[in-house]
CSV table of C-alpha atoms and ligand atoms in Angstrom, one decimal:
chain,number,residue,atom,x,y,z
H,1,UNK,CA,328.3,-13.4,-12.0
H,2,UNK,CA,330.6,-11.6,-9.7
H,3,UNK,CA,328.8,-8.9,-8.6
H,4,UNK,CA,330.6,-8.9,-5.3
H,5,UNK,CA,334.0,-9.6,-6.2
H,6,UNK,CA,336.8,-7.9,-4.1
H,7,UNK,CA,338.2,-4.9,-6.7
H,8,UNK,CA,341.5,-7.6,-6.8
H,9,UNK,CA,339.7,-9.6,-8.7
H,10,UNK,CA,340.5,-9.3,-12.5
H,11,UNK,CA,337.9,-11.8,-13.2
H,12,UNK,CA,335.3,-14.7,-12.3
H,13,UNK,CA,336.3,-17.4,-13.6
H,14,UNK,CA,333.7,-20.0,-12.2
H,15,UNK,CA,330.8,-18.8,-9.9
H,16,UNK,CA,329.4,-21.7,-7.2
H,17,UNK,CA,326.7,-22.9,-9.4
H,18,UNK,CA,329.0,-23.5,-12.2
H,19,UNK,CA,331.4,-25.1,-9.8
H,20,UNK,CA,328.8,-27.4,-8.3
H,21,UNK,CA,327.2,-28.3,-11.9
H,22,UNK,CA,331.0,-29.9,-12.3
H,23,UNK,CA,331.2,-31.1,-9.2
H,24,UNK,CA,327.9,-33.4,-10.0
H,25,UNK,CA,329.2,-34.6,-12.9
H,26,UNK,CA,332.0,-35.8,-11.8
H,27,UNK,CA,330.4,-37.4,-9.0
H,28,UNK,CA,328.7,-39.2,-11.5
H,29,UNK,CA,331.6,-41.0,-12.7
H,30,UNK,CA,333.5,-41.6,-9.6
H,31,UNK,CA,330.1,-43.4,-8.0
H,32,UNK,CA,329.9,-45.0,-11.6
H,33,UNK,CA,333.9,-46.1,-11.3
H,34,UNK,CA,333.9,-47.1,-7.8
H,35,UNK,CA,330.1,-48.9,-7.8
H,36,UNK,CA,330.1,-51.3,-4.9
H,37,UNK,CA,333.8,-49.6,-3.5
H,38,UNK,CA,334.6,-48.0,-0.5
H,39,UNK,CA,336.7,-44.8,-1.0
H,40,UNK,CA,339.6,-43.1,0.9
H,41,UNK,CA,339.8,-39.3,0.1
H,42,UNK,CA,342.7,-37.6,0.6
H,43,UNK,CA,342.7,-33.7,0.7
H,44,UNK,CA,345.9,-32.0,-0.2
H,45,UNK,CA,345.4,-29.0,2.5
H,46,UNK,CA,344.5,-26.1,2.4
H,47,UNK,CA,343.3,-25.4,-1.0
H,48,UNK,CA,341.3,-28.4,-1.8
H,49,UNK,CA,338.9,-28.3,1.3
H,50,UNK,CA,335.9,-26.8,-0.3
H,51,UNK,CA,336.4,-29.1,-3.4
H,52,UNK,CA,336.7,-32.3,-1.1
H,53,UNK,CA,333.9,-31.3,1.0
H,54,UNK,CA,331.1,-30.4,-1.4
H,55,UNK,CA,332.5,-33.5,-3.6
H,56,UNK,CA,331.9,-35.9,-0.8
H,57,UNK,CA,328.1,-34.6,0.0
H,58,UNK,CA,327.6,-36.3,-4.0
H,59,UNK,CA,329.1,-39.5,-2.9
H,60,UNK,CA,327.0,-42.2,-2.8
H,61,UNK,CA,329.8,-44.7,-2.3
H,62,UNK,CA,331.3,-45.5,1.2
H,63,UNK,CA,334.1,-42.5,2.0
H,64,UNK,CA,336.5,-41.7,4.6
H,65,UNK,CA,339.0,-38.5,4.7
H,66,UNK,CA,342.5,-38.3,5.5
H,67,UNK,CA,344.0,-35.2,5.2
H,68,UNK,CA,347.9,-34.6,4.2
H,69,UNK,CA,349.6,-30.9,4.0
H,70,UNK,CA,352.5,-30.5,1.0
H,71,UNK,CA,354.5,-27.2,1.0
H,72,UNK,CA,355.6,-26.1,-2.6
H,73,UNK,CA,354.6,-22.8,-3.1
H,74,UNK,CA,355.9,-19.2,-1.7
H,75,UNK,CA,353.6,-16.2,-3.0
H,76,UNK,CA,352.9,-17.3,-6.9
H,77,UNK,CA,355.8,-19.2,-7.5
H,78,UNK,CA,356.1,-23.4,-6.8
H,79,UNK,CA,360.1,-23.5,-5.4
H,80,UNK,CA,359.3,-27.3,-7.1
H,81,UNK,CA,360.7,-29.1,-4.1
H,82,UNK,CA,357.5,-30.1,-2.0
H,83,UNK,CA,357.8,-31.1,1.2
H,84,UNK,CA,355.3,-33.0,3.9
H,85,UNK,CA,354.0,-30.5,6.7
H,86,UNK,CA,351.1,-32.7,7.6
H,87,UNK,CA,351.3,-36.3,7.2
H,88,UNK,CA,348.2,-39.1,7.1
H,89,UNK,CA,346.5,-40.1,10.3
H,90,UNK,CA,345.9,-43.5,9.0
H,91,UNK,CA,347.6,-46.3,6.9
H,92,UNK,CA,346.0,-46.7,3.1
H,93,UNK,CA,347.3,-50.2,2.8
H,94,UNK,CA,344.8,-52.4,0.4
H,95,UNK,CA,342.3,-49.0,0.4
H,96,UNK,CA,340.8,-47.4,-2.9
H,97,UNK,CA,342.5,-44.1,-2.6
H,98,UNK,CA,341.3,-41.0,-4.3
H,99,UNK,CA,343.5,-38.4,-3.8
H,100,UNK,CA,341.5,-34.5,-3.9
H,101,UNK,CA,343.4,-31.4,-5.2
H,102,UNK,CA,342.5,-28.0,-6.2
H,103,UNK,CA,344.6,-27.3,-9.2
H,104,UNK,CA,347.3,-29.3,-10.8
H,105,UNK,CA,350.0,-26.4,-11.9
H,106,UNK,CA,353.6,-27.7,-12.9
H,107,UNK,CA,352.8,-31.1,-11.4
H,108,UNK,CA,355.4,-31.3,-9.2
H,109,UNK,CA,353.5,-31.4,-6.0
H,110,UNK,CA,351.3,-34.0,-7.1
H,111,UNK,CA,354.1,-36.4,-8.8
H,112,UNK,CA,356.1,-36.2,-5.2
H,113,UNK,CA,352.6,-37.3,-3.7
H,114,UNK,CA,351.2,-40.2,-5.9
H,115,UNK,CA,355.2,-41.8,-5.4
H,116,UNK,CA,354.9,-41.4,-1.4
H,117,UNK,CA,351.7,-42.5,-1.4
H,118,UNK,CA,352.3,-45.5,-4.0
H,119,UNK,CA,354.7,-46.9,-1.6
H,120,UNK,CA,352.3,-47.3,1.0
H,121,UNK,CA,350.6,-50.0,-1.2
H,122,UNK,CA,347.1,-48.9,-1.8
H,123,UNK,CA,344.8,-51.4,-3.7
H,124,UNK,CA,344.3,-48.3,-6.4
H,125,UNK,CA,345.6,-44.7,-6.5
H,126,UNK,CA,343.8,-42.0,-8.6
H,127,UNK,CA,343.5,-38.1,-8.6
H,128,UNK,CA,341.0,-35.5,-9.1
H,129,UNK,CA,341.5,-32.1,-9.3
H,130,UNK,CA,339.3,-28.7,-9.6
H,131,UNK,CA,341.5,-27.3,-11.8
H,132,UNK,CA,344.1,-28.1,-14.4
H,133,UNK,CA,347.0,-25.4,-15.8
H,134,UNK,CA,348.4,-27.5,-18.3
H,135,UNK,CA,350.2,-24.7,-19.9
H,136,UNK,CA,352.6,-24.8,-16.9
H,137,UNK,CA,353.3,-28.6,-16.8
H,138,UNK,CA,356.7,-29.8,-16.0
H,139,UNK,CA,356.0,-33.1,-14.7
H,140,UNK,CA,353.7,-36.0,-16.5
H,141,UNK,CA,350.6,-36.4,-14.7
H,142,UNK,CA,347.3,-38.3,-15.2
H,143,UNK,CA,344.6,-36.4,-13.7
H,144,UNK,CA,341.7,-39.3,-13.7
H,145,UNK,CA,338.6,-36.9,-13.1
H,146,UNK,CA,338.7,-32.7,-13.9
H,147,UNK,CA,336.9,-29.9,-13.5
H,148,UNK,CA,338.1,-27.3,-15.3
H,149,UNK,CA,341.2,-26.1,-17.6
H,150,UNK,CA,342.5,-22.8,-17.3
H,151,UNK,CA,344.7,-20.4,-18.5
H,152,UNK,CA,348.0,-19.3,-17.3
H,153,UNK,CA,346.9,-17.5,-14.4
H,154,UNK,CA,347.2,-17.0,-10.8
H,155,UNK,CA,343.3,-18.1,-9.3
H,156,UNK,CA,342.1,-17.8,-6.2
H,157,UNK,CA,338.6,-18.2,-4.2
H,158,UNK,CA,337.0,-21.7,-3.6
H,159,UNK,CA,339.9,-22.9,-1.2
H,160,UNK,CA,342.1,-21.4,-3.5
H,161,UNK,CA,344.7,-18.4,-1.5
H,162,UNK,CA,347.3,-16.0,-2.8
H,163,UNK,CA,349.5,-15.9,0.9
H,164,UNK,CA,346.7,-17.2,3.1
H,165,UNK,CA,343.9,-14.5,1.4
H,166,UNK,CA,341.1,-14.9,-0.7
H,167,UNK,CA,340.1,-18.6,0.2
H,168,UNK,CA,336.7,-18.2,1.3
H,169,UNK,CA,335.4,-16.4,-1.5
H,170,UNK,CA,332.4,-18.6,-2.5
H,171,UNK,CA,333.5,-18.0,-6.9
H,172,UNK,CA,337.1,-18.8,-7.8
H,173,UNK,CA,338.7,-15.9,-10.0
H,174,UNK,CA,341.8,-14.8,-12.1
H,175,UNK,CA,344.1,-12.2,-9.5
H,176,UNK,CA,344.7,-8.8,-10.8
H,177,UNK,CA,348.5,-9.5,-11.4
H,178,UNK,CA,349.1,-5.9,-9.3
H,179,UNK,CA,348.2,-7.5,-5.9
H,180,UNK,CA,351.2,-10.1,-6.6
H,181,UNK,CA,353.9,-8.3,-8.5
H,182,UNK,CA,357.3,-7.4,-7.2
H,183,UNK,CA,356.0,-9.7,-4.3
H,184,UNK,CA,358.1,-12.9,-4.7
U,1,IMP,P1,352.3,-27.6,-8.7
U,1,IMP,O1,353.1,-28.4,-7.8
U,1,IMP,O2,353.0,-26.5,-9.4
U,1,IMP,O3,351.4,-28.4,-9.6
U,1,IMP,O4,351.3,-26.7,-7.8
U,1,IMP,C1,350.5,-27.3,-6.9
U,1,IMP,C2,349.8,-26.5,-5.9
U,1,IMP,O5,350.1,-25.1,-6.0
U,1,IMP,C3,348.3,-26.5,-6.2
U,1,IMP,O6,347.8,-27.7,-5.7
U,1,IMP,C4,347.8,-25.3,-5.6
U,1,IMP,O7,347.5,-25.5,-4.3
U,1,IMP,C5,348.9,-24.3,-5.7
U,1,IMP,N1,348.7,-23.4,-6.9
U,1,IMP,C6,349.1,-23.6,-8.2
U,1,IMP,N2,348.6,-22.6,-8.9
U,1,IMP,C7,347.8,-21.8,-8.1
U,1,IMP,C8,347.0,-20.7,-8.4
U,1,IMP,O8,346.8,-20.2,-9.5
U,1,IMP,N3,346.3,-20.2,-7.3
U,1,IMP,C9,346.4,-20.8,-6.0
U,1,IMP,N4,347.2,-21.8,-5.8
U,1,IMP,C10,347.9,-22.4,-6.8
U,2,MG,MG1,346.8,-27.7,-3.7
C-alpha cells in the first residue's frame, strides 16, 4: 500500500480497494434505504467527485446529479463562513435528495448546506460522506451513511486537494504537515 506515494505524503491512509470495499457497503444500505426511490445526488464540488462517481456506478436505484460548489476553506484552515460559488441546475422540490461530501470537518460547510437546501422543500434530505473528523466538530451534524473516521489530520488524494494539488491521487493520505506550515 502506497508504494507510489508522492514523498509529501506522510502516510496512506486508505488505498482504492479499501475505499471501494466501503463504498459497496454503503451502497448496500442506500439501495436497501431508498428500495423502489428515485435519488437526487448532490456533489459538494470539487472534493467529492470521485466519491460521487464511483458511489453512483453501485446504485441500483434511479439517480440523477446536481452539482453545487461551497467555499469555506483557504489552505488548511475552514474561515467557517461558507459561501455558494456554484449553485443547483435544477429545483429539488418533492425529490429524495442525497447530498455527497468528501469529509465532514468542523461541520460548518455542511450545516450552511442541509439549511439552504431544506428550504427548497425536498421530500427527504440525507448526507453521506467519505470521511468524518469528528475531533474537529463545531457544528451538530448527522452524517446518515460513512466511510471512514479519521484523525486530526490534513488528507488528501481521492478528490481530496491541499490548494488545488494532490486530488487525483488514486489512495487518500495524511499530508506531511511541512508542505502546509507557515502557509496560511
Ligand atoms: P468543514 O466545513 O470544516 O466541515 O469542512 C468542509 C470541507 O473542507 C470538506 O468538505 C472538505 O472539502 C474540506 N476539508 C476539510 N478537511 C480537509 C482535509 O483534511 N483535506 C482536504 N479537504 C478538507
Ligand atoms: Mg468538501
Amino acid at each position: 500500500m502506497g508504494e507510489n506515494a508522492p514523498e509529501e505524503i506522510e502516510k496512506v491512509l486508505f488505498d482504492r480497494s479499501m475505499i471501494i470495499n466501503r463504498i459497496d457497503r454503503i451502497a448496500d444500505d442506500i439501495n436497501r434505504d431508498y428500495s423502489g426511490e428515485s435519488v437526487r445526488l448532490i456533489v459538494v464540488l470539487n472534493g467529492a467527485k470521485m466519491f460521487a462517481e464511483d458511489l453512483a456506478k453501485k446504485l441500483i436505484l434511479n439517480h440523477s446529479f446536481d452539482e453545487i460548489k461551497v467555499r469555506s476553506y483557504t489552505g488548511t484552515e475552514s474561515n467557517r463562513m461558507p459561501t455558494i460559488v456554484m449553485d443547483l441546475k435544477e429545483s429539488v422540490e418533492g425529490e429524495n435528495v442525497l447530498i455527497v461530501e468528501d469529509l465532514i470537518d468542523t461541520g460548518s460547510t455542511l450545516k450552511f448546506l442541509k439549511e439552504y437546501l431544506l428550504k427548497k422543500n425536498p421530500k427527504t434530505l440525507k448526507l453521506v460522506s467519505l470521511m468524518d473528523k469528528p475531533s474537529r466538530r463545531e457544528a451538530d451534524i448527522e452524517i446518515d451513511y460513512l466511510g471512514f473516521e479519521i484523525p486530526d489530520h490534513f488528507v488528501v488524494g481521492y478528490g481530496l486537494d491541499y490548494n488545488g494539488r494532490y486530488r487525483d491521487l488514486p489512495f487518500v493520505g495524511i499530508l506531511k504537515e511541512s508542505v502546509y506550515k507557515n502557509q496560511n
